[in-house]
Structure formats: structure tokens, C-alpha cells
Short mmCIF file of C-alpha atoms in Angstrom, two decimals:
data_model
loop_
_atom_site.label_atom_id
_atom_site.label_comp_id
_atom_site.label_asym_id
_atom_site.label_seq_id
_atom_site.Cartn_x
_atom_site.Cartn_y
_atom_site.Cartn_z
CA UNK J 21 -0.04 0.19 -0.09
CA UNK J 22 1.35 3.42 -1.12
CA UNK J 23 1.48 6.07 1.81
CA UNK J 24 -1.00 8.78 1.67
CA UNK J 25 1.42 11.51 0.99
CA UNK J 26 3.05 9.65 -1.87
CA UNK J 27 2.26 9.72 -5.67
CA UNK J 28 3.42 6.87 -7.90
CA UNK J 29 3.52 7.84 -11.59
CA UNK J 30 4.32 5.05 -14.26
CA UNK J 31 5.66 6.29 -17.38
CA UNK J 32 4.37 4.75 -20.55
CA UNK J 33 5.58 1.25 -20.54
CA UNK J 34 6.47 0.84 -24.04
CA UNK J 35 9.29 2.83 -23.30
CA UNK J 36 10.42 0.65 -20.48
CA UNK J 37 10.00 -3.01 -21.85
CA UNK J 38 13.56 -3.66 -22.15
CA UNK J 39 14.38 -2.45 -18.64
CA UNK J 40 12.22 -4.25 -16.31
CA UNK J 41 10.04 -7.47 -15.98
CA UNK J 42 7.99 -5.96 -13.25
CA UNK J 43 5.40 -4.46 -15.58
CA UNK J 44 5.75 -7.06 -18.90
CA UNK J 45 2.04 -7.59 -18.84
CA UNK J 46 1.33 -4.06 -18.45
CA UNK J 47 0.01 -2.42 -21.89
CA UNK J 48 -1.29 1.01 -20.45
CA UNK J 49 -0.01 3.24 -17.76
CA UNK J 50 -1.63 3.46 -14.51
CA UNK J 51 -1.50 5.87 -11.53
CA UNK J 52 -2.27 5.44 -7.98
CA UNK J 53 -2.57 8.88 -6.06
CA UNK J 54 -4.24 10.42 -3.46
CA UNK J 55 -4.80 13.84 -2.31
CA UNK J 56 -1.68 15.74 -2.57
CA UNK J 57 -0.82 17.76 0.64
CA UNK J 58 1.36 21.06 0.11
CA UNK J 59 4.71 19.21 1.52
CA UNK J 60 4.17 16.48 -1.15
CA UNK J 61 7.15 15.79 -3.70
CA UNK J 62 6.33 13.31 -6.59
CA UNK J 63 8.47 10.25 -7.25
CA UNK J 64 8.75 8.95 -10.94
CA UNK J 65 10.11 5.72 -12.09
CA UNK J 66 11.98 6.41 -15.37
CA UNK J 67 14.12 4.59 -18.12
CA UNK J 68 16.29 5.41 -20.89
CA UNK J 69 16.12 4.23 -24.38
CA UNK J 70 18.92 3.83 -26.91
CA UNK J 71 19.02 5.24 -30.18
CA UNK J 72 20.37 2.98 -32.82
CA UNK J 73 21.85 4.67 -35.73
CA UNK J 74 24.22 1.89 -37.27
CA UNK J 75 22.97 -0.25 -39.97
CA UNK J 76 22.24 -3.53 -39.07
CA UNK J 77 25.02 -6.13 -39.67
CA UNK J 78 24.68 -8.59 -42.73
CA UNK J 79 23.86 -12.31 -41.53
CA UNK J 80 23.01 -14.01 -44.86
CA UNK J 81 25.80 -15.34 -47.15
CA UNK J 82 23.58 -16.33 -50.10
CA UNK J 83 25.60 -13.66 -52.23
CA UNK J 84 28.94 -14.25 -51.05
CA UNK J 85 31.85 -15.14 -53.64
CA UNK J 86 34.95 -16.94 -52.61
CA UNK J 87 38.47 -15.66 -53.82
CA UNK J 88 41.35 -18.24 -53.80
CA UNK J 89 43.90 -16.09 -55.11
CA UNK J 90 47.55 -16.04 -53.60
CA UNK J 91 47.30 -12.46 -52.37
CA UNK J 92 43.93 -11.24 -51.06
CA UNK J 93 41.81 -14.24 -49.94
CA UNK J 94 38.48 -15.24 -48.53
CA UNK J 95 37.91 -14.17 -44.78
CA UNK J 96 35.55 -16.01 -42.67
CA UNK J 97 32.13 -14.68 -42.72
CA UNK J 98 32.10 -14.42 -38.85
CA UNK J 99 35.59 -12.31 -39.08
CA UNK J 100 33.92 -9.89 -41.84
CA UNK J 101 30.73 -9.51 -39.67
CA UNK J 102 32.61 -8.75 -36.77
CA UNK J 103 34.80 -6.00 -38.50
CA UNK J 104 31.79 -4.43 -40.06
CA UNK J 105 30.18 -4.05 -36.22
CA UNK J 106 33.12 -2.68 -34.95
CA UNK J 107 34.00 -0.28 -37.90
CA UNK J 108 31.60 2.49 -36.51
CA UNK J 109 32.23 2.36 -32.88
CA UNK J 110 35.34 0.35 -31.87
CA UNK J 111 34.97 -1.39 -28.39
CA UNK J 112 32.48 1.42 -27.04
CA UNK J 113 35.42 4.21 -27.60
CA UNK J 114 32.77 6.39 -29.76
CA UNK J 115 35.38 6.60 -32.55
CA UNK J 116 36.04 4.22 -35.47
CA UNK J 117 39.55 2.50 -35.59
CA UNK J 118 40.24 4.51 -38.59
CA UNK J 119 39.81 7.61 -36.76
CA UNK J 120 42.04 6.74 -33.67
CA UNK J 121 45.42 8.26 -32.99
CA UNK J 122 47.89 5.38 -33.55
CA UNK J 123 49.54 6.54 -30.40
CA UNK J 124 46.32 6.42 -28.24
CA UNK J 125 45.66 3.43 -25.83
CA UNK J 126 42.77 1.98 -27.89
CA UNK J 127 44.81 1.54 -30.88
CA UNK J 128 47.75 0.33 -28.97
CA UNK J 129 45.64 -2.17 -27.35
CA UNK J 130 44.43 -3.44 -30.74
CA UNK J 131 48.24 -3.71 -31.85
CA UNK J 132 49.15 -5.53 -28.39
CA UNK J 133 46.21 -8.23 -28.81
CA UNK J 134 47.12 -8.71 -32.66
CA UNK J 135 51.00 -9.52 -31.41
CA UNK J 136 49.72 -11.52 -28.52
CA UNK J 137 47.79 -13.54 -30.67
CA UNK J 138 50.16 -13.86 -33.44
CA UNK J 139 52.78 -15.11 -30.63
CA UNK J 140 50.47 -17.52 -29.66
CA UNK J 141 49.17 -19.14 -32.97
CA UNK J 142 52.33 -19.17 -34.85
CA UNK J 143 54.20 -19.57 -31.85
CA UNK J 144 56.77 -16.78 -32.24
CA UNK J 145 59.51 -17.02 -29.19
CA UNK J 146 60.03 -13.77 -27.35
CA UNK J 147 63.45 -12.83 -28.88
CA UNK J 148 61.66 -12.15 -32.19
CA UNK J 149 59.98 -8.92 -32.96
CA UNK J 150 56.60 -8.76 -34.40
CA UNK J 151 56.24 -5.45 -36.78
CA UNK J 152 53.20 -4.63 -38.91
CA UNK J 153 53.72 -3.52 -42.24
CA UNK J 154 52.03 -1.18 -44.29
CA UNK J 155 51.66 -1.04 -48.32
CA UNK J 156 50.89 -3.80 -50.65
CA UNK J 157 53.60 -6.52 -51.51
CA UNK J 158 55.42 -4.76 -54.12
CA UNK J 159 56.06 -1.79 -51.62
CA UNK J 160 57.36 -4.25 -48.92
CA UNK J 161 59.76 -5.94 -51.27
CA UNK J 162 61.63 -2.71 -51.33
CA UNK J 163 60.70 -0.91 -48.01
CA UNK J 164 61.90 -3.75 -45.76
CA UNK J 165 65.30 -4.16 -46.99
CA UNK J 166 65.73 -0.55 -47.50
CA UNK J 167 64.75 0.46 -43.93
CA UNK J 168 66.06 -2.66 -41.90
CA UNK J 169 68.89 -3.66 -44.17
CA UNK J 170 72.78 -2.13 -45.07
CA UNK J 171 74.05 -3.10 -48.50
CA UNK J 172 76.54 -5.45 -46.77
CA UNK J 173 74.02 -7.40 -44.77
CA UNK J 174 73.24 -11.13 -45.76
CA UNK J 175 69.43 -11.74 -45.62
CA UNK J 176 67.82 -15.06 -45.94
CA UNK J 177 64.76 -15.47 -48.35
CA UNK J 178 62.16 -18.13 -48.36
CA UNK J 179 60.52 -18.37 -51.77
CA UNK J 180 57.05 -19.78 -51.68
CA UNK J 181 55.89 -18.45 -54.70
CA UNK J 182 56.22 -15.61 -57.61
CA UNK J 183 55.76 -12.66 -54.96
CA UNK J 184 58.72 -14.09 -52.92
CA UNK J 185 60.68 -14.66 -56.13
CA UNK J 186 60.26 -10.89 -56.82
CA UNK J 187 61.20 -9.89 -53.38
CA UNK J 188 64.39 -11.54 -53.29
CA UNK J 189 65.30 -10.01 -56.68
CA UNK J 190 64.04 -6.63 -55.48
CA UNK J 191 66.20 -6.90 -52.39
CA UNK J 192 69.43 -7.08 -54.18
CA UNK J 193 69.32 -3.28 -54.50
CA UNK J 194 69.65 -2.92 -50.73
CA UNK J 195 71.21 -5.98 -49.14
CA UNK J 196 72.77 -9.32 -50.33
CA UNK J 197 69.66 -11.91 -50.40
CA UNK J 198 70.06 -15.59 -49.60
CA UNK J 199 67.57 -17.84 -50.91
CA UNK J 200 67.37 -20.75 -48.57
CA UNK J 201 64.44 -22.39 -50.08
CA UNK J 202 63.07 -22.13 -53.61
CA UNK J 203 59.82 -23.91 -53.88
CA UNK J 204 59.42 -23.61 -58.07
CA UNK J 205 60.63 -27.28 -58.55
CA UNK J 206 58.08 -28.34 -56.11
CA UNK J 207 55.41 -26.25 -57.58
CA UNK J 208 55.35 -24.00 -54.40
CA UNK J 209 53.32 -26.92 -52.77
CA UNK J 210 55.88 -27.43 -49.70
CA UNK J 211 58.92 -25.63 -47.79
CA UNK J 212 61.73 -27.63 -46.39
CA UNK J 213 64.16 -25.41 -44.52
CA UNK J 214 67.25 -26.14 -42.37
CA UNK J 215 66.87 -24.42 -39.11
CA UNK J 216 70.32 -23.51 -38.93
CA UNK J 217 69.83 -21.39 -42.21
CA UNK J 218 66.96 -19.45 -41.02
CA UNK J 219 67.81 -16.23 -38.84
CA UNK J 220 65.76 -13.36 -37.54
CA UNK J 221 62.66 -12.42 -39.25
CA UNK J 222 61.42 -8.65 -39.03
CA UNK J 223 58.21 -6.68 -40.02
CA UNK J 224 57.21 -3.30 -39.60
CA UNK J 225 54.11 -0.79 -38.55
CA UNK J 226 53.33 2.92 -38.93
CA UNK J 227 50.12 4.93 -39.22
CA UNK J 228 48.64 8.21 -39.76
CA UNK J 229 45.10 9.04 -38.84
CA UNK J 230 42.38 11.69 -39.05
CA UNK J 231 38.61 12.16 -38.09
CA UNK J 232 36.21 11.05 -40.85
CA UNK J 233 32.91 12.03 -41.54
CA UNK J 234 30.20 9.87 -39.62
CA UNK J 235 28.27 9.28 -42.99
CA UNK J 236 31.54 8.30 -44.55
CA UNK J 237 32.01 5.75 -41.66
CA UNK J 238 28.34 4.35 -42.02
CA UNK J 239 29.01 3.99 -45.71
CA UNK J 240 32.26 2.24 -45.34
CA UNK J 241 30.68 -0.10 -42.77
CA UNK J 242 27.81 -0.90 -44.85
CA UNK J 243 30.05 -1.84 -47.66
CA UNK J 244 32.92 -3.66 -45.86
CA UNK J 245 31.24 -7.08 -46.03
CA UNK J 246 29.94 -6.93 -49.56
CA UNK J 247 31.18 -4.03 -51.81
CA UNK J 248 28.88 -2.90 -54.67
CA UNK J 249 27.05 -6.17 -54.81
CA UNK J 250 30.51 -7.90 -55.70
CA UNK J 251 29.81 -10.73 -53.10
CA UNK J 252 33.25 -9.72 -51.61
CA UNK J 253 34.74 -7.42 -49.26
CA UNK J 254 37.22 -4.70 -50.72
CA UNK J 255 39.69 -6.33 -48.41
CA UNK J 256 39.44 -9.65 -50.26
CA UNK J 257 39.80 -8.13 -53.84
CA UNK J 258 42.60 -8.37 -56.14
CA UNK J 259 44.05 -5.03 -56.62
CA UNK J 260 44.22 -5.75 -60.25
CA UNK J 261 40.59 -6.74 -60.44
CA UNK J 262 38.20 -4.67 -62.22
CA UNK J 263 36.18 -4.20 -58.79
CA UNK J 264 39.10 -2.39 -57.28
CA UNK J 265 40.23 -0.58 -59.94
CA UNK J 266 36.76 1.16 -60.35
CA UNK J 267 37.22 2.41 -56.68
CA UNK J 268 40.45 3.83 -57.65
CA UNK J 269 39.44 5.60 -60.82
CA UNK J 270 36.46 6.97 -59.16
CA UNK J 271 38.47 8.35 -56.22
CA UNK J 272 40.78 9.93 -58.75
CA UNK J 273 37.78 11.64 -60.45
CA UNK J 274 36.43 12.96 -57.29
CA UNK J 275 39.92 14.38 -56.35
CA UNK J 276 40.30 16.02 -59.73
CA UNK J 277 36.86 17.58 -59.17
CA UNK J 278 37.27 18.84 -55.62
CA UNK J 279 40.70 19.87 -55.79
CA UNK J 280 40.50 21.18 -59.41
CA UNK J 281 43.62 19.06 -60.60
CA UNK J 282 44.39 19.80 -64.24
CA UNK J 283 44.90 16.89 -66.52
CA UNK J 284 48.51 17.48 -67.29
CA UNK J 285 48.95 16.18 -63.47
CA UNK J 286 49.32 12.91 -62.21
CA UNK J 287 47.21 11.78 -59.22
CA UNK J 288 49.29 8.90 -57.46
CA UNK J 289 48.10 6.94 -54.58
CA UNK J 290 50.74 6.58 -51.90
CA UNK J 291 51.14 3.55 -49.65
CA UNK J 292 52.62 3.66 -46.19
CA UNK J 293 52.64 6.16 -43.42
CA UNK J 294 54.04 9.62 -43.57
CA UNK J 295 57.53 8.57 -42.77
CA UNK J 296 57.63 5.93 -45.53
CA UNK J 297 56.65 8.76 -48.09
CA UNK J 298 59.18 11.20 -46.95
CA UNK J 299 61.85 8.80 -48.69
CA UNK J 300 59.43 7.28 -51.12
CA UNK J 301 58.33 10.26 -53.08
CA UNK J 302 61.85 11.93 -53.46
CA UNK J 303 63.38 8.33 -54.26
CA UNK J 304 60.98 7.75 -57.02
CA UNK J 305 60.26 11.20 -58.36
CA UNK J 306 63.42 13.14 -58.27
CA UNK J 307 67.10 12.97 -59.08
CA UNK J 308 70.10 14.19 -56.96
CA UNK J 309 70.33 17.46 -58.80
CA UNK J 310 66.69 18.21 -58.72
CA UNK J 311 65.69 21.15 -56.49
CA UNK J 312 62.43 20.67 -54.88
CA UNK J 313 60.20 23.23 -53.01
CA UNK J 314 58.87 22.40 -49.57
CA UNK J 315 56.27 24.03 -47.34
CA UNK J 316 56.99 22.90 -43.94
CA UNK J 317 53.67 23.32 -42.18
CA UNK J 318 54.46 21.11 -39.27
CA UNK J 319 57.12 18.76 -37.45
CA UNK J 320 56.13 15.95 -40.01
CA UNK J 321 56.95 18.43 -43.04
CA UNK J 322 60.21 19.35 -41.42
CA UNK J 323 61.22 15.64 -41.15
CA UNK J 324 60.26 15.14 -44.80
CA UNK J 325 62.45 17.99 -45.93
CA UNK J 326 65.30 16.67 -43.77
CA UNK J 327 64.72 13.01 -45.36
CA UNK J 328 64.50 14.54 -49.21
CA UNK J 329 68.16 15.97 -48.62
CA UNK J 330 69.42 12.29 -49.45
CA UNK J 331 67.73 12.12 -52.80
CA UNK J 332 67.37 15.77 -54.19
CA UNK J 333 68.01 19.42 -52.95
CA UNK J 334 65.29 20.60 -50.82
CA UNK J 335 64.42 24.41 -51.09
CA UNK J 336 62.10 25.21 -47.92
CA UNK J 337 60.12 28.36 -49.24
CA UNK J 338 57.98 28.46 -46.06
CA UNK J 339 58.92 27.41 -42.74
CA UNK J 340 55.87 27.81 -40.25
CA UNK J 341 57.45 26.95 -36.70
CA UNK J 342 58.12 30.72 -35.94
CA UNK J 343 54.27 31.05 -36.56
CA UNK J 344 53.56 28.17 -34.37
CA UNK J 345 52.21 26.56 -37.63
CA UNK J 346 49.35 28.59 -37.68
CA UNK J 347 49.64 30.13 -41.50
CA UNK J 348 51.16 29.84 -44.76
CA UNK J 349 52.53 32.80 -46.80
CA UNK J 350 54.43 31.90 -49.69
CA UNK J 351 56.07 34.60 -52.29
CA UNK J 352 55.02 33.45 -55.94
CA UNK J 353 58.23 34.63 -57.11
CA UNK J 354 59.89 31.81 -54.82
CA UNK J 355 57.44 28.87 -55.86
CA UNK J 356 56.26 29.03 -59.31
CA UNK J 357 55.88 25.39 -59.55
CA UNK J 358 53.63 25.07 -56.64
CA UNK J 359 51.56 27.87 -57.81
CA UNK J 360 50.75 26.61 -61.30
CA UNK J 361 53.58 27.64 -63.52
CA UNK J 362 55.06 24.38 -64.14
CA UNK J 363 53.54 20.45 -63.54
CA UNK J 364 55.92 17.82 -62.47
CA UNK J 365 57.00 15.53 -65.31
#
């Protein structure tokens, strides 16, 4: 029995179905009340509702296509669905994994868990490093020996396919590759290695991130599992296939429209994080005698200009540190190429 000086108000029950079993047979609100005295304070029972803005994950596999190429390959459906469900809001952090800082505790926890799982599954002993690489296979063929080896280093290679053969040949530019297994004669069906011939293995990971629009994340989430009705995730496609090429072509077209890039300029899609690009861009596009203008708008730009000294003659036309990197002022007489007078060739 309720006290005479208490009024009990029950909110509409359809807001509370998921929060209490007490009123589950109730279909209409009710009120128990008595005349309210002057000192009366009402008491209410309330509940919160959750607004779902994410698209529901796909659960059916009737339209799945299975990819058995040597590079990208089919992933387990439950893996894709898990990735899809966590793309928009990872682990309740409120941000997508694509928006996180690679120095933040959330992202570090992902890397640490991945490393722990790899060490358990493979198993990898503690005296070996696990380093996560960016870029496609052909990028890694050059980046790994370029960053981790000297010209006199002898590096063992296990050639288990045509890509491994290419990697060993590319490494000749930066080290002395020693092929301890070449599987072509076995049609790349098995690997037999003398453990005395196989020394340390090294892998690498860097990253750069920025906040993305919510609608972009939701679009990416919806298409992660099945891109454009192809039956495959974009992570499973061959980068030489027509589906993936259509993505690149659309991206270039959008960039040319948004940034008003004239046709005499190329649009190049770079792999790797910023520090990789500091070396890769001048290494591939410049000669030692080329003078290249740099606009230094932050600490990364400063590192890029210094790294470029190995491959060209950098000319810093703006160094924004004295302005705390808050503005850019360029004399057009000092930067004709940057202001449209000459395209790169």
C-alpha cells in the first residue's frame, strides 16, 4: 500500500519493456494517487532508451563470392561481420578504428592483442619482434630491406611463390639476399628449411590518422562486408581486378573535381605512413640534382624536408615554426611550380 502523501507515476510502458520484468504484462500506464498535501514531492520511475543509428549487420551469405588467389583471399564470414559491427564504434570508444590516433591507448590495445595472438598461434618466441607492415606486397619488397638492412647485410629469403621470387630480386638493390628455399621445383606446394639457415625475421608498422565524417564511416561499414554487390569485401579483392580498379578510378575522378587538378598533373595513390612517404616520394620522383620546393607546415613537414636531402636538393620556401604552424605565406616568385606555372614531369 502506498503512503497517503506519496504519488506514484508510471511512464508509458512501451518505453520500459527492455528494462524491467515487473510491468511486462502492462499495456497501458496507470497512476496510484491520493490528494497531494502542500509538502508533497512526486516520485517517478523513468528509464532510458537507446537510439540505434548503425545499419544492422548482414547475416546471410547467399551472395558470397569466394576468392582463392595467392594475395588477397576469402575471410571467414564471422570475421567480416565482427569487423563490420566494430567499424563505426570500436569497443565502445565512440570512434572508428580509422579515426583513432595510432599513439592512443585504444589503438595500442588492438596492436598488442594482435601481437599476442600471433605469438600464440604461430608460435613466435620472445626474442623475435613482430612488426606490422603498411603497403602492398610490391611496396614491401623495397621498403623492408631499404629500412632494415645495409648493403652488406646477408638476408635469408624463403621463396614460396612468384611474389617471393620478386621480393628476393628487389632486395638485391639494398642488401645481399640469400635464398635458403626456392619452391618452384616443388610447384610451391611445400617448404623444407634447415633451421640453422633461418635467422631473425623482421616486420614493420606505422600509421597516420584523422577524423572521418560519420556518413563516410557508415557507408564504409555497410560496404565492408559486400562491396557494390560483388559478393566480396574490398579487403578480399585483387588489386588488379575490375572492381578494385573502379574504386581507384572513382577516387581519382573525385579528387580532380574537388581539388581542381588539371589533366597535365598525375594523381598518385601512396602506400605507407608519412615517414615512409618522406623517402619514397623523392626517391622515385627526383634525381640528386633536382631542386624541390618544400612548404613546412608542421613537424612532419620538417622531417620530410630533412629526409629529402638524401635524394634531391630541398628548397624550403616556407617554414612555419615561428608562426606556430598556424598560417602559410608564400612568395609566388619563389614557388612557380607550386602555384601552377609548371607541372611535375
